[in-house]
XYZ file of C-alpha atoms in Angstrom:
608
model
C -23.055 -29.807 3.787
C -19.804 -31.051 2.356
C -18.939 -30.756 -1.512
C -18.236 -34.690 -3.345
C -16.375 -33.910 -6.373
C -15.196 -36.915 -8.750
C -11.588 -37.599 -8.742
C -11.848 -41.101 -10.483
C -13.614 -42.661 -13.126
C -15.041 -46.358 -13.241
C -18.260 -47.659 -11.986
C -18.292 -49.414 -8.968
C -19.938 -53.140 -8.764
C -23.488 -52.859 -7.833
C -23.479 -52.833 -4.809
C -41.875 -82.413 8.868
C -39.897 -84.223 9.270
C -41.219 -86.656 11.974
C -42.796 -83.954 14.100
C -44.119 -85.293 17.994
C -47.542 -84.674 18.414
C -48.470 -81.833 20.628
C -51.154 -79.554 21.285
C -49.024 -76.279 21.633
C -47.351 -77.002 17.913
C -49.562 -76.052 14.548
C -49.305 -79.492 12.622
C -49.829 -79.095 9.252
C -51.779 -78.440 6.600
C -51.340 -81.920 4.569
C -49.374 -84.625 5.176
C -46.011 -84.320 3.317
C -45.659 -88.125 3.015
C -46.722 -89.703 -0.149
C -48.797 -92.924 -0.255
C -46.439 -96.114 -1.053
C -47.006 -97.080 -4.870
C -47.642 -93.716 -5.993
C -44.429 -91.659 -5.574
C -43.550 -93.394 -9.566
C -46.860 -91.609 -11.098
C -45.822 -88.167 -9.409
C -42.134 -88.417 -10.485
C -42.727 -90.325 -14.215
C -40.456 -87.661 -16.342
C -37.390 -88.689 -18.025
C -35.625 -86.530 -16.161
C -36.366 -86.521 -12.500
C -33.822 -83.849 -11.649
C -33.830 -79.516 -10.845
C -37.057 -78.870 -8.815
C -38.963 -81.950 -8.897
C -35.887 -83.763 -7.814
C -35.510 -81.814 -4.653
C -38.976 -81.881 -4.101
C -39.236 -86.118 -4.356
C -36.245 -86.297 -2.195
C -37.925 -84.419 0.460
C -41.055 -85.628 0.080
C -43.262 -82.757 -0.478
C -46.327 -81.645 -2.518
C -46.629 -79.288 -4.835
C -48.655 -77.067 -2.264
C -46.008 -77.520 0.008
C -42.997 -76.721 -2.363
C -45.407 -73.600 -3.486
C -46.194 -72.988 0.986
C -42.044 -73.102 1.520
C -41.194 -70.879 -1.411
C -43.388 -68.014 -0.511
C -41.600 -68.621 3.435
C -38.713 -68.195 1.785
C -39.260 -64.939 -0.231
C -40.520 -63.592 2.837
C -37.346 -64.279 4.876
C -35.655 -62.956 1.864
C -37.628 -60.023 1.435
C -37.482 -58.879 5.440
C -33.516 -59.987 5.017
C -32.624 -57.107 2.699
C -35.285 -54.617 4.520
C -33.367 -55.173 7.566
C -29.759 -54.527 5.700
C -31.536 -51.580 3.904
C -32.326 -50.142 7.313
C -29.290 -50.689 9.025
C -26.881 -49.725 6.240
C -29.171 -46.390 6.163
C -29.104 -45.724 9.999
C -25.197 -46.129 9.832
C -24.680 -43.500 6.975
C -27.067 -41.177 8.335
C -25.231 -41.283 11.677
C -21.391 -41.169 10.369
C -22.124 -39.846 6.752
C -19.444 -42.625 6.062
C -19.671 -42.254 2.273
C -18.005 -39.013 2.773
C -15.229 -39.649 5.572
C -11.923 -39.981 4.553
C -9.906 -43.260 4.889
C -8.185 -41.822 8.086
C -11.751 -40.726 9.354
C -13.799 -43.930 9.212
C -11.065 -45.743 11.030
C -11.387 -43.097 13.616
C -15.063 -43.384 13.824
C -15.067 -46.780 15.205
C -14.372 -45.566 18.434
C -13.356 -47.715 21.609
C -12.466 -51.075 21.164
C -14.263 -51.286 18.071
C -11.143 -49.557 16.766
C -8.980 -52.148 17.870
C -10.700 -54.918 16.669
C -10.270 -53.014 13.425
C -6.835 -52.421 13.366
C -6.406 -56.034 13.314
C -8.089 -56.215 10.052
C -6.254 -53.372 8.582
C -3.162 -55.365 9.692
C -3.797 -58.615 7.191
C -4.846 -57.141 4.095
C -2.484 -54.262 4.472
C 0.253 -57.272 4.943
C 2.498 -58.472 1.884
C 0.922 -61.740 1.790
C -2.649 -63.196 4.208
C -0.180 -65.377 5.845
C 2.572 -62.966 6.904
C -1.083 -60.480 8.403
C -1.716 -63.660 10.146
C 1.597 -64.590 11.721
C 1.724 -60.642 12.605
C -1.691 -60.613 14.497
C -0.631 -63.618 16.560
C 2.270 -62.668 17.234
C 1.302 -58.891 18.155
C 3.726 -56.889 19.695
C 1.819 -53.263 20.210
C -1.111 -53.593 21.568
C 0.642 -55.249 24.966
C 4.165 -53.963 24.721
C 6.826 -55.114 25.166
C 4.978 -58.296 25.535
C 4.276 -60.595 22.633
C 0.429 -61.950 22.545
C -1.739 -64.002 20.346
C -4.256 -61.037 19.667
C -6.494 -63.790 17.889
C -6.251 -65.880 20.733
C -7.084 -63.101 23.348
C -9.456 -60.680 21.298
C -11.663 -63.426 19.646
C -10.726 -62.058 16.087
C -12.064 -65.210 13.709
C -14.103 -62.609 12.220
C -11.575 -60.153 11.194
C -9.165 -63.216 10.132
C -12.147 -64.234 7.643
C -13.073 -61.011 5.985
C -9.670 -60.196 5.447
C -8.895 -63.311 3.680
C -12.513 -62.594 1.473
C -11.170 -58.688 1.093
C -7.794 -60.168 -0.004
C -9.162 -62.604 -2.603
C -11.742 -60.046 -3.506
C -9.426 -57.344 -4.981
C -7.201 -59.941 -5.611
C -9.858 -61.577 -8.486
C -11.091 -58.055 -9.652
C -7.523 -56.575 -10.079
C -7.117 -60.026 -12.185
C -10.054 -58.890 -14.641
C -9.338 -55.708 -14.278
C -12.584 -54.402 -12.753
C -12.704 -51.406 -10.289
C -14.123 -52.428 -7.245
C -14.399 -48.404 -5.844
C -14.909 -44.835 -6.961
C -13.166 -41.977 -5.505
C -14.093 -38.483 -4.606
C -12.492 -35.346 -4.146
C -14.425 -33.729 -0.433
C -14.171 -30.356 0.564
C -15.185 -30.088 4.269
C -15.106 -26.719 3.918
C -13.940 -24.261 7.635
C -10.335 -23.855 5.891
C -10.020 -27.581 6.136
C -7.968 -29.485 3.945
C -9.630 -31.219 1.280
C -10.177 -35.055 1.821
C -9.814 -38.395 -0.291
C -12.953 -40.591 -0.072
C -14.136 -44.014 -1.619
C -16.971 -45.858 -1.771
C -17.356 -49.493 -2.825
C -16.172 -53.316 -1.887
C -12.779 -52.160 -2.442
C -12.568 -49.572 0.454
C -11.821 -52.102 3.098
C -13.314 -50.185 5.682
C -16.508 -50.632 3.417
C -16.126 -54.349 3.051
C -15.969 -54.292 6.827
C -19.404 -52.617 7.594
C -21.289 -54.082 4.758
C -20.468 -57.714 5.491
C -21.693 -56.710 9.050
C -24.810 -55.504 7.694
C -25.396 -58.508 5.462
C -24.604 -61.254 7.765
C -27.493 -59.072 10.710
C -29.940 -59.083 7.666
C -29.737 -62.424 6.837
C -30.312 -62.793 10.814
C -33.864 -61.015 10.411
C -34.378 -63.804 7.660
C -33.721 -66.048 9.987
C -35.746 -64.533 12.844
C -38.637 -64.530 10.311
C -38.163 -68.575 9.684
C -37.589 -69.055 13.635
C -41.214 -67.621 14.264
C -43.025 -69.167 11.334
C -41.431 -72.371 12.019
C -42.352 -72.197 16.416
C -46.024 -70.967 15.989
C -46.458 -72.977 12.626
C -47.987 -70.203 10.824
C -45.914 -67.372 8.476
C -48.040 -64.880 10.071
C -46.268 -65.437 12.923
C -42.968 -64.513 11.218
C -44.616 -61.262 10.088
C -44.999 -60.680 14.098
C -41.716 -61.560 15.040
C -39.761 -59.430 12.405
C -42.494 -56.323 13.075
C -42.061 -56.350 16.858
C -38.213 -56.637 16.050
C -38.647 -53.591 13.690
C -40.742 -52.101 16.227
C -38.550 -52.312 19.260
C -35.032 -52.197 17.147
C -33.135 -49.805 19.112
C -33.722 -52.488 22.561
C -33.143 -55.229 20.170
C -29.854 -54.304 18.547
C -26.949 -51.782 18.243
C -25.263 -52.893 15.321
C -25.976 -49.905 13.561
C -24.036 -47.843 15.601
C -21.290 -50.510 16.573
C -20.615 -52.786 13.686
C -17.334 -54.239 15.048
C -17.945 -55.389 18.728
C -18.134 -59.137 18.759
C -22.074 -59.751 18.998
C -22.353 -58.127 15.463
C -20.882 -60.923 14.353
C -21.751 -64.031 16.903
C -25.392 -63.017 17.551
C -26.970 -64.051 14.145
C -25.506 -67.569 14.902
C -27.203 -68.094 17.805
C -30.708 -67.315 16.010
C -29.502 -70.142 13.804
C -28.499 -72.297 16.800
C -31.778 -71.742 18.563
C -34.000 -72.631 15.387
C -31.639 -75.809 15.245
C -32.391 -76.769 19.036
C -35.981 -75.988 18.060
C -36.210 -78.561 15.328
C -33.934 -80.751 17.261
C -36.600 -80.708 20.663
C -39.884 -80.974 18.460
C -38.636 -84.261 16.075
C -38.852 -87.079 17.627
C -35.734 -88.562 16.559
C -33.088 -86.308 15.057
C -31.048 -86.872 12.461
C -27.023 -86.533 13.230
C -26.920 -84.113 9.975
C -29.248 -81.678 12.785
C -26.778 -83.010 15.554
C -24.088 -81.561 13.247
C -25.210 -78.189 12.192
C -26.357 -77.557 15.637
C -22.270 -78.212 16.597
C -21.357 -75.931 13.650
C -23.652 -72.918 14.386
C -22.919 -73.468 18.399
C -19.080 -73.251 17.223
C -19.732 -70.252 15.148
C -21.331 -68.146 17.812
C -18.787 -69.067 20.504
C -15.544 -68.088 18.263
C -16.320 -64.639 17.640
C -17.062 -63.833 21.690
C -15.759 -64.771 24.441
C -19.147 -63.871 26.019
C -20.721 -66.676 24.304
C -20.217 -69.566 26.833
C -22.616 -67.186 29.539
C -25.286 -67.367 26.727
C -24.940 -70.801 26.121
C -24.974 -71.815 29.845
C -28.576 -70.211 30.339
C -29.629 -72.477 27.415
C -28.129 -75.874 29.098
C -29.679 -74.692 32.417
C -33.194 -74.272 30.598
C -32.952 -77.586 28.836
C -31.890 -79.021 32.204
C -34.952 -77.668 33.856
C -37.051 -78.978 31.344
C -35.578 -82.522 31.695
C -36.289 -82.591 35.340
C -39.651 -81.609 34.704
C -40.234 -84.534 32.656
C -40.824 -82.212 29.321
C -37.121 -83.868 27.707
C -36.147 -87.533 27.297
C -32.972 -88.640 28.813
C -31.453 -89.682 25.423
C -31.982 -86.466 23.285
C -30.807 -84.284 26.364
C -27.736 -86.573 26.326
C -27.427 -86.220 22.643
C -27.242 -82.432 22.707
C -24.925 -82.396 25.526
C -22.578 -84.410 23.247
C -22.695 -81.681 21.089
C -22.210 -78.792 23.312
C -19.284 -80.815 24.732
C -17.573 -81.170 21.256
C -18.335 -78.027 19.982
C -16.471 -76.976 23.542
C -13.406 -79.441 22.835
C -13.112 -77.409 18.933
C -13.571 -74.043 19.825
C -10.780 -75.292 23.046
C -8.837 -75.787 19.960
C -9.432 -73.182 17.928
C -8.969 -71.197 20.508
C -5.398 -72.099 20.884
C -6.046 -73.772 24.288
C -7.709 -70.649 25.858
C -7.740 -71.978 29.410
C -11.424 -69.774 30.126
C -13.309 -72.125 27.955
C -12.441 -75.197 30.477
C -12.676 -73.567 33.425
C -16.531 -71.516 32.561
C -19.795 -72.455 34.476
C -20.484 -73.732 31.163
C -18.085 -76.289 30.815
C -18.711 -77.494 34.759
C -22.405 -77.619 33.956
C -21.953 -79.633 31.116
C -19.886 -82.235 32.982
C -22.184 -81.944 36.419
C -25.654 -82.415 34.041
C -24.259 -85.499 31.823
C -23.306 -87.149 35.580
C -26.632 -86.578 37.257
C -28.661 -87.555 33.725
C -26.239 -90.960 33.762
C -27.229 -91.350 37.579
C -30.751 -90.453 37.263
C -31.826 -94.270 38.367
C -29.869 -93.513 41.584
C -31.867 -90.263 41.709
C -35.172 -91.926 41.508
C -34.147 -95.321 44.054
C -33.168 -92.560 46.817
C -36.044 -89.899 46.154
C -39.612 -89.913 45.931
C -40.399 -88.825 42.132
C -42.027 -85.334 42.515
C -40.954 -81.933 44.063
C -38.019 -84.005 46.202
C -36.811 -85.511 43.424
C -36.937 -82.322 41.217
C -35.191 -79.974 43.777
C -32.605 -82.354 44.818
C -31.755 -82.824 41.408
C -31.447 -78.664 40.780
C -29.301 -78.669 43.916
C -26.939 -81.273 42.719
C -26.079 -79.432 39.540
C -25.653 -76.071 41.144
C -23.392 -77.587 43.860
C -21.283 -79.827 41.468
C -21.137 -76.914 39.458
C -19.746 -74.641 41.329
C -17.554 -77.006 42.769
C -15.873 -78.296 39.483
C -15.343 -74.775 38.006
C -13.373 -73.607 41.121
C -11.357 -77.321 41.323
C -10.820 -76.547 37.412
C -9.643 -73.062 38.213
C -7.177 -73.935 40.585
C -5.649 -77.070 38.851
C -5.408 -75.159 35.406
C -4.282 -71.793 37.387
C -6.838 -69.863 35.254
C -7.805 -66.775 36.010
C -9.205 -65.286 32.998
C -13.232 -65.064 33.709
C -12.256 -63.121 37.261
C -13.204 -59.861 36.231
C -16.829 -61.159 34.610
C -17.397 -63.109 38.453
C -16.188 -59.799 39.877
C -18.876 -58.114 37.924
C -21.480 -60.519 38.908
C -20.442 -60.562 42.206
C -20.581 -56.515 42.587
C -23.945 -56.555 41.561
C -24.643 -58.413 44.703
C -22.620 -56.954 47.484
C -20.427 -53.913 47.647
C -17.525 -55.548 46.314
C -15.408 -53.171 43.899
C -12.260 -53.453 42.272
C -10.618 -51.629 39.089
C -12.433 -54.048 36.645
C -15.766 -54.019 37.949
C -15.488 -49.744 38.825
C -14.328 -49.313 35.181
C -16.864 -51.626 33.943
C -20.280 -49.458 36.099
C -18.908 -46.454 34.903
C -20.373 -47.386 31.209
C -24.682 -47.729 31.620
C -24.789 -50.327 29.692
C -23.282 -52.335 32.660
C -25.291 -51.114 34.887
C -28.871 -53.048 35.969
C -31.854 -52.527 33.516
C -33.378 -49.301 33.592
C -37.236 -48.572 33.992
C -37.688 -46.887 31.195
C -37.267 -50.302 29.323
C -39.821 -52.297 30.224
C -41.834 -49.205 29.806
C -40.722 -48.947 26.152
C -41.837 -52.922 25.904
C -44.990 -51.640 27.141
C -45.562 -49.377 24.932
C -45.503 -51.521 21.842
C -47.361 -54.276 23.451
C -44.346 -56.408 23.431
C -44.325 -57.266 27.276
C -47.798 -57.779 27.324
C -48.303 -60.286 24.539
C -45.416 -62.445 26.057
C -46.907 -62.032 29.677
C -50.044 -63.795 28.178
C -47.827 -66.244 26.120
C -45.883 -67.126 29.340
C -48.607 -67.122 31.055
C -50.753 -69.861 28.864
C -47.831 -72.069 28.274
C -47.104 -71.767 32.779
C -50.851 -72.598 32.740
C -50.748 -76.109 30.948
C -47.369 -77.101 32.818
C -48.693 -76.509 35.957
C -51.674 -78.928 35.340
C -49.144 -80.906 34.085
C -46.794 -81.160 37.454
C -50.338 -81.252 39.328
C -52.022 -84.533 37.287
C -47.778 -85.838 37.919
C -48.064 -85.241 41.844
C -51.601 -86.228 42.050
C -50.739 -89.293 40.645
C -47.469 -90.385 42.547
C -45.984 -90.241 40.285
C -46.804 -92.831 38.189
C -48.156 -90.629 35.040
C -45.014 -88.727 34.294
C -43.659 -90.745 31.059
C -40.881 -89.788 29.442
C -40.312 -88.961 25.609
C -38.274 -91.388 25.084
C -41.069 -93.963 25.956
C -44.056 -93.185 24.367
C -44.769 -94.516 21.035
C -45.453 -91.714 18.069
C -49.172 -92.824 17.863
C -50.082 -92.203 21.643
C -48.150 -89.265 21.918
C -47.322 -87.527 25.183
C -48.689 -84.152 26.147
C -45.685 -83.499 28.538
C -43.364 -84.536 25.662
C -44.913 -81.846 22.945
C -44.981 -79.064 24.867
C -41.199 -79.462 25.617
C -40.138 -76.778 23.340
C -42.329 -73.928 24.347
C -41.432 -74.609 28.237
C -37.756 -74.665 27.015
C -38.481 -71.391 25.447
C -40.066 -69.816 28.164
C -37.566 -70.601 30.686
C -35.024 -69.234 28.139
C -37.069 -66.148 28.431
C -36.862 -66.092 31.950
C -32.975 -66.593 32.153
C -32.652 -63.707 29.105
C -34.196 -61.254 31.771
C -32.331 -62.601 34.524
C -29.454 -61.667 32.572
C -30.827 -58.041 31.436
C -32.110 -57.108 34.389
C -28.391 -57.704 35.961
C -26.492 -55.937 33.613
C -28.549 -53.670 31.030
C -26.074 -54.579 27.511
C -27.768 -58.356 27.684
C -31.052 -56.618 26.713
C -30.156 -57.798 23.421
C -30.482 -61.289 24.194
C -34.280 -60.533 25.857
C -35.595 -58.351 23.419
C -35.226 -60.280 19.993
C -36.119 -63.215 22.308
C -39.523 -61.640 23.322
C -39.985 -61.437 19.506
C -39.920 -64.672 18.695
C -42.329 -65.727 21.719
C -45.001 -62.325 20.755
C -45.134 -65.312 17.325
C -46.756 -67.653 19.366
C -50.392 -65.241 19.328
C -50.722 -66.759 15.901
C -50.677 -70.345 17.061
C -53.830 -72.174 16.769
C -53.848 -74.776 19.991
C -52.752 -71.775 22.431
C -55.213 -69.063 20.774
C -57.443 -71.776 18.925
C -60.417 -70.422 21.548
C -60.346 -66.805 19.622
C -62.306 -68.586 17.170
C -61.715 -69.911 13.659
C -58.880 -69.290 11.422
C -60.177 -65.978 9.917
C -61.346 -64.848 13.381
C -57.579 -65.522 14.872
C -55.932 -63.526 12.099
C -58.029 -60.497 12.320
C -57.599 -60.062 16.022
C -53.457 -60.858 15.217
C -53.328 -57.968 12.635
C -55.461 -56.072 15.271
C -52.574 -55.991 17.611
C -50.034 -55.527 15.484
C -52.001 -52.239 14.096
C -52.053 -51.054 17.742
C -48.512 -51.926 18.631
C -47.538 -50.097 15.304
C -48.893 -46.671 16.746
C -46.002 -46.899 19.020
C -43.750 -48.735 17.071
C -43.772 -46.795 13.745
C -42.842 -43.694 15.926
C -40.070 -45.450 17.651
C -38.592 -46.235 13.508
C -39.458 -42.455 12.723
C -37.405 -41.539 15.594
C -34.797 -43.642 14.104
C -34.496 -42.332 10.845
C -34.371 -38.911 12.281
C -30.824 -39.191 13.775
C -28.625 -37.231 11.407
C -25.235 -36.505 11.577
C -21.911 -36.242 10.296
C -18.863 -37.913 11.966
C -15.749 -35.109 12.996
C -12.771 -35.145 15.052
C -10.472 -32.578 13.961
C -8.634 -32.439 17.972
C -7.726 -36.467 17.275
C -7.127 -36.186 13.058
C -4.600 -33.458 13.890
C -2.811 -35.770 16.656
C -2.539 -38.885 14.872
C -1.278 -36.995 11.405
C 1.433 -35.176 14.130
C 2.300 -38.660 15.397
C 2.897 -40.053 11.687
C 5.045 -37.126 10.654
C 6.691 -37.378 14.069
C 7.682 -40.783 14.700
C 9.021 -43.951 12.874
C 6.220 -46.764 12.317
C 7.016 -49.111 15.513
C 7.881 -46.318 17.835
């Protein structure tokens, strides 16, 4: 054990909307829509402002105000327990509280490092904008050529928090308020005494704990996602305890806080309970439209992997158009958005030539064509399997036939070593990317012992019945379609709110089962993208508490019993799997590299 001796004094600051009818969604409770002539009576104070003013703007009951705000402390309350557990898996691994400045920069090892040593390089700059100009106009890190590291490493994130860390200390050295204490370590061996801090005002601190606070507020919002898709808050109890359950296959940003999904992955939560909203109102509103843009912008700026991600999700919409389960207009709408979002981040981006040329871009273009000729679709084809497959095969061939013409026009290259990945997965095609990139497991193909692991905590097997119910209804679905000629496939867009359409309602859960489907496509092919599958699985194991797909368990008090049932058999496995967890000590050291890069700063002049 190391000795922490104080070396400086000073506390440090504590630390329904118009929902479509549909048998797979829990409606609810009450109607939140107040009788005309009455909304004066509930709202009769003088002053129709703080909570009741919220709550007569949105139209809610008291029940319903009380219903959201115990939602809401829940997704607060599994919020911090997440950052609680990941702050305390990240100190028990590094003992960071105790490393030296020198020591937790070393500890982010790889190219976690260099993403890093970006941020060092704006707050350590004499002014943000001077650490700006100097990280986009990098000269190191490519010598002798001069790059636009923001441009090429996707470093929005580091740009932000050093601008927060900047104006941070900036206020508190204002007030005068200390924003760290210092310690005095003695690692003991004959080794020099070390300098170590702890606080917001360590910036390699602020780093990790804004990490840790933007993934916990991602639990909260995994918590909302599965209330909100199986219309019961037990079924955002299941979704954050399978996550909790299954957390080493469902994240590593515990261990890595600086790659790039640390940061873009809690945005696509958001994005995803967005599109949810967005698929199961009827019409919806371009403030949705708009924060659907803003989160789809936020998870595509931070990684350049993002644009794979959100390809799946346009093919899975797309599939669910053909099928009939998505109306022509709200597909187009969210295409729009996807296309914009593209054109920003294009910008942002400093006109990073792989945006235009991805499979995501093409698809984007080839779907909003074939949607715009979809009467010329149906005067050619019969409507039905024809129609359906020619329809697939027109947006994989356009596809792939506008990202290569895009390619060549633009001369972009960029992507070629992510094809060349793909592409050696398939054949025995190898090259220095794609050999360095298989030497590292996590690029290889899904191990067994994976699903086994799923097993284990009954998280494959609740989403193989899931799946399985929701595959059930669509197939009677595309059977009373075919059976018919045709003739009873109606789409959303034409079906009047009191009729309903049973092919309309259950559009979200096919969208989200086919997004399933692509997420293990893309895990099984290379093994990192678990972490797309396995929070995904989550939020679908939330669907056991939803009445019209488990309504036949019995009534209410019936369902719950046999939901808390599973969950105290999946916790056999899964509280060993957190024990197991919590039992990884240990203490970060490198004395080999410390002595090196103290030789090269006593050795050599800083741009040498």
């Amino acid at each position: 054990m190391v000795a922490k001796n104080r070396k400086q004094t000073g506390k440090s600051p504590t630390t329904q909307t118009d929902r479509d009818r549909s048998p797979l969604v829990s409606p609810p409770a009450k109607s939140n829509v107040r009788r005309a002539g009455r909304e004066g009576k509930a709202f009769n104070g003088s002053h129709p402002n703080g909570l009741a003013g919220i709550r007569h703007k949105l139209g809610l009951t008291p029940s319903a105000v009380a219903k959201l705000g115990i939602t809401l402390l829940l997704a607060a309350l599994t919020g911090y327990l997440h950052w609680h557990h990941l702050s305390q898996l990240f100190e028990n691994d590094r003992h960071f509280s105790h490393l030296s400045n020198l020591e937790k920069e070393m500890a982010f090892r790889t190219e976690m490092g260099l993403y890093y040593s970006y941020y060092k390089t704006i707050i350590e700059a004499p002014s943000f904008l001077e650490g700006l100009h100097m990280v986009m106009n990098d000269r190191l890190t490519e010598y002798p050529l001069v790059i636009n590291t923001l441009q090429r490493f996707n470093l929005y994130p580091e740009v932000v928090l050093a601008s927060w860390y900047r104006m941070y200390t900036g206020v508190m050295g204002y007030f005068g308020t200390p924003t760290k204490m210092c310690w005095s370590i003695n690692r003991g061996e004959g080794l020099t005494p070390v300098d170590s801090c702890e606080g917001m005002g360590d910036p390699a601190y602020f780093y990790v704990t804004f990490v840790f606070l933007l993934n916990g507020a991602m639990m909260s919002l995994f918590f909302i996602y599965g209330a909100y898709l199986s219309g019961s808050r037990l079924g955002g109890v299941v979704t954050t305890v399978c996550f909790f359950f299954n957390h080493g296959e469902s994240t590593r940003v515990m261990w890595t806080p600086p790659l790039r999904e640390s940061f873009a992955y809690p945005f696509l939560v958001l994005q995803m309970l967005l599109l949810t909203y967005i698929l199961r109102t009827r019409s919806p509103s371009r403030t949705a439209m708009v924060a659907l843009g803003i989160s789809n912008l936020c998870f595509m700026l931070p990684w350049q992997f993002a644009q794979f991600v959100l390809l799946t999700q346009v093919a899975s919409l797309f599939a669910s158009y053909i099928l009939g389960y998505l109306g022509a207009a709200k597909m187009q709408s969210i295409l729009v958005t996807h296309m914009i979002t593209l054109a920003v981040c294009f910008v942002l981006m400093f006109g990073n030539s792989m945006l235009l040329t991805s499979f995501y871009a093409s698809s984007l273009i080839s779907i909003w064509a074939i949607i715009a000729l979809r009467d010329r679709f149906a005067q050619v084809f019969k409507p039905g399997i024809v129609l359906w497959v020619m329809q697939g095969l027109a947006w994989v061939g356009s596809t792939v036939l506008l990202k290569f013409l895009l390619s060549t026009v633009l001369c972009a290259s960029d992507d070629a070593h992510i094809s060349g990945l793909i592409k050696s997965k398939f054949t025995s095609y190898q090259d220095f990317h794609t050999l360095m990139y298989t030497c590292a497991a996590e690029f290889d193909f899904l191990e067994l012992e994976t699903p086994l692991r799923y097993l284990r905590t009954l998280l494959l097997p609740i989403n193989m019945l899931v799946v399985a119910l929701i595959a059930g209804k669509t197939l009677q679905d595309i059977v009373r379609f075919l059976r018919d000629g045709g003739k009873a496939s109606v789409k959303p867009d034409d079906v009047d709110e009191a009729a309903g359409s049973e092919i309309a309602a259950r559009g979200e859960l096919v969208y989200h089962s086919l997004q399933l489907v692509a997420f293990a496509v893309l895990a099984v092919l290379i093994m990192r993208l678990k972490l797309f599958l396995t929070p995904h699985m989550c939020i679908m194991a939330s669907l056991i508490c939803s009445k019209q797909l488990f309504g036949w368990i019995g009534e209410r008090f019936k369902h719950q019993v046999a939901v808390f049932a599973v969950m105290a058999i999946m916790a056999v496995q899964g509280v060993a799997n957190m024990q197991a967890q919590w039992g990884i000590i240990g203490e970060f050291s490198n004395m080999p590299q410390e002595e090196l890069l103290d030789w090269i700063q006593e050795n050599t002049l800083p741009g040498e």
